[in-house]
Amino acid sequence: MAHDWRLMGRTSLLMFPIYGMGALLAPIGNWVDRWIGDSPCRTTDQYMRHGVLYMVLIFTAEYVSGTWLKARGMCPWDYTGRQSSINGLIRLDFAPLWFATGLFFERLTRQKKNV
């Protein structure tokens, strides 16, 4: 928007542990699969289940951490004024992004199986 093609940005060191929680998504997805117990589940059904689960978990983590950070005046994001914003902390139009991001994190943290 500023026509600066260097794509410089700013972030907060507080975001590293928040982003790091993404490593917990796959173990939680595996636990949910064991809890539900339908092991011969179709791959597409499992992707849908995991994607929705991860999306909800990411929204929850973003809302809870944002609430905590905002109460201390340290929240690096503010979605106030966006149509799909909830309390300026999460944006519901990010749902497809969080769905895909959760599946991407799962793929990154998946343990390789011996063939």
mmCIF file of C-alpha atoms in Angstrom:
data_model
loop_
_atom_site.group_PDB
_atom_site.id
_atom_site.type_symbol
_atom_site.label_atom_id
_atom_site.label_comp_id
_atom_site.label_asym_id
_atom_site.label_seq_id
_atom_site.Cartn_x
_atom_site.Cartn_y
_atom_site.Cartn_z
ATOM 1 C CA MET A 1 0.000 0.000 0.000
ATOM 2 C CA ALA A 2 2.929 2.321 0.658
ATOM 3 C CA HIS A 3 4.449 1.327 -2.711
ATOM 4 C CA ASP A 4 7.537 0.069 -0.898
ATOM 5 C CA TRP A 5 8.536 -3.108 -2.719
ATOM 6 C CA ARG A 6 11.094 -4.090 -0.062
ATOM 7 C CA LEU A 7 8.145 -5.637 1.819
ATOM 8 C CA MET A 8 9.487 -4.555 5.201
ATOM 9 C CA GLY A 9 7.317 -5.394 8.172
ATOM 10 C CA ARG A 10 7.160 -5.193 11.917
ATOM 11 C CA THR A 11 6.277 -7.819 14.442
ATOM 12 C CA SER A 12 6.620 -8.492 18.124
ATOM 13 C CA LEU A 13 8.832 -11.020 19.868
ATOM 14 C CA LEU A 14 5.704 -12.013 21.773
ATOM 15 C CA MET A 15 4.455 -13.624 18.554
ATOM 16 C CA PHE A 16 7.111 -16.362 18.563
ATOM 17 C CA PRO A 17 5.541 -18.426 21.370
ATOM 18 C CA ILE A 18 2.079 -17.781 19.931
ATOM 19 C CA TYR A 19 3.150 -19.059 16.502
ATOM 20 C CA GLY A 20 5.092 -21.846 18.197
ATOM 21 C CA MET A 21 1.856 -23.259 19.551
ATOM 22 C CA GLY A 22 1.224 -24.415 15.968
ATOM 23 C CA ALA A 23 3.489 -27.379 16.763
ATOM 24 C CA LEU A 24 0.756 -28.661 19.097
ATOM 25 C CA LEU A 25 -1.878 -28.888 16.362
ATOM 26 C CA ALA A 26 -0.912 -32.297 14.929
ATOM 27 C CA PRO A 27 -0.688 -34.023 18.337
ATOM 28 C CA ILE A 28 -4.114 -32.612 19.231
ATOM 29 C CA GLY A 29 -5.510 -33.816 15.881
ATOM 30 C CA ASN A 30 -4.084 -37.302 16.510
ATOM 31 C CA TRP A 31 -5.568 -37.334 20.005
ATOM 32 C CA VAL A 32 -8.993 -36.379 18.613
ATOM 33 C CA ASP A 33 -8.730 -39.200 16.050
ATOM 34 C CA ARG A 34 -7.972 -41.713 18.813
ATOM 35 C CA TRP A 35 -10.779 -40.292 20.973
ATOM 36 C CA ILE A 36 -13.337 -40.555 18.156
ATOM 37 C CA GLY A 37 -12.024 -43.992 17.297
ATOM 38 C CA ASP A 38 -13.046 -44.298 13.635
ATOM 39 C CA SER A 39 -9.648 -45.476 12.415
ATOM 40 C CA PRO A 40 -10.727 -46.564 8.929
ATOM 41 C CA CYS A 41 -11.622 -42.930 8.197
ATOM 42 C CA ARG A 42 -11.411 -41.654 4.612
ATOM 43 C CA THR A 43 -8.490 -39.316 4.017
ATOM 44 C CA THR A 44 -10.742 -36.461 2.857
ATOM 45 C CA ASP A 45 -12.901 -36.824 5.977
ATOM 46 C CA GLN A 46 -9.796 -36.714 8.161
ATOM 47 C CA TYR A 47 -8.508 -33.576 6.371
ATOM 48 C CA MET A 48 -11.876 -31.876 6.868
ATOM 49 C CA ARG A 49 -12.025 -32.844 10.543
ATOM 50 C CA HIS A 50 -8.464 -31.729 11.190
ATOM 51 C CA GLY A 51 -8.836 -28.522 9.176
ATOM 52 C CA VAL A 52 -11.944 -27.445 11.085
ATOM 53 C CA LEU A 53 -10.390 -28.449 14.420
ATOM 54 C CA TYR A 54 -7.194 -26.518 13.699
ATOM 55 C CA MET A 55 -9.145 -23.485 12.488
ATOM 56 C CA VAL A 56 -11.110 -23.391 15.759
ATOM 57 C CA LEU A 57 -7.953 -23.899 17.837
ATOM 58 C CA ILE A 58 -6.100 -21.119 15.996
ATOM 59 C CA PHE A 59 -9.047 -18.736 16.398
ATOM 60 C CA THR A 60 -9.212 -19.618 20.099
ATOM 61 C CA ALA A 61 -5.471 -19.119 20.612
ATOM 62 C CA GLU A 62 -5.576 -15.816 18.715
ATOM 63 C CA TYR A 63 -8.553 -14.557 20.723
ATOM 64 C CA VAL A 64 -7.229 -15.638 24.134
ATOM 65 C CA SER A 65 -3.688 -14.403 23.545
ATOM 66 C CA GLY A 66 -5.008 -11.189 21.984
ATOM 67 C CA THR A 67 -7.257 -10.561 24.973
ATOM 68 C CA TRP A 68 -4.360 -11.100 27.362
ATOM 69 C CA LEU A 69 -1.982 -8.899 25.335
ATOM 70 C CA LYS A 70 -4.586 -6.162 24.774
ATOM 71 C CA ALA A 71 -5.267 -5.945 28.533
ATOM 72 C CA ARG A 72 -1.572 -5.154 28.973
ATOM 73 C CA GLY A 73 -1.381 -2.731 26.018
ATOM 74 C CA MET A 74 0.932 -5.046 24.076
ATOM 75 C CA CYS A 75 -1.277 -6.548 21.343
ATOM 76 C CA PRO A 76 0.528 -6.170 17.987
ATOM 77 C CA TRP A 77 -2.648 -6.622 15.927
ATOM 78 C CA ASP A 78 -5.934 -4.762 15.875
ATOM 79 C CA TYR A 79 -8.747 -5.710 13.508
ATOM 80 C CA THR A 80 -11.125 -3.062 14.843
ATOM 81 C CA GLY A 81 -13.252 -1.630 12.060
ATOM 82 C CA ARG A 82 -13.146 -4.761 9.909
ATOM 83 C CA GLN A 83 -16.560 -6.136 9.069
ATOM 84 C CA SER A 84 -15.821 -9.694 10.216
ATOM 85 C CA SER A 85 -13.870 -8.696 13.326
ATOM 86 C CA ILE A 86 -14.760 -9.920 16.794
ATOM 87 C CA ASN A 87 -13.636 -7.407 19.444
ATOM 88 C CA GLY A 88 -10.784 -6.393 17.123
ATOM 89 C CA LEU A 89 -8.984 -9.626 18.032
ATOM 90 C CA ILE A 90 -9.946 -12.127 15.341
ATOM 91 C CA ARG A 91 -11.302 -11.894 11.809
ATOM 92 C CA LEU A 92 -13.780 -14.550 10.727
ATOM 93 C CA ASP A 93 -12.871 -14.018 7.073
ATOM 94 C CA PHE A 94 -9.493 -15.572 7.934
ATOM 95 C CA ALA A 95 -11.221 -18.955 8.456
ATOM 96 C CA PRO A 96 -10.026 -20.495 5.140
ATOM 97 C CA LEU A 97 -6.494 -19.264 5.853
ATOM 98 C CA TRP A 98 -6.440 -20.810 9.333
ATOM 99 C CA PHE A 99 -7.964 -24.043 7.962
ATOM 100 C CA ALA A 100 -5.119 -24.359 5.439
ATOM 101 C CA THR A 101 -2.450 -23.129 7.871
ATOM 102 C CA GLY A 102 -3.420 -25.791 10.411
ATOM 103 C CA LEU A 103 -3.113 -28.536 7.797
ATOM 104 C CA PHE A 104 0.227 -27.065 6.704
ATOM 105 C CA PHE A 105 1.516 -27.101 10.304
ATOM 106 C CA GLU A 106 0.325 -30.699 10.622
ATOM 107 C CA ARG A 107 2.305 -31.626 7.534
ATOM 108 C CA LEU A 108 5.413 -29.829 8.820
ATOM 109 C CA THR A 109 5.306 -31.564 12.199
ATOM 110 C CA ARG A 110 4.167 -34.993 11.031
ATOM 111 C CA GLN A 111 6.533 -37.790 11.985
ATOM 112 C CA LYS A 112 7.827 -39.813 9.065
ATOM 113 C CA LYS A 113 6.638 -43.402 9.029
ATOM 114 C CA ASN A 114 9.056 -46.206 8.287
ATOM 115 C CA VAL A 115 8.206 -47.875 4.991
#
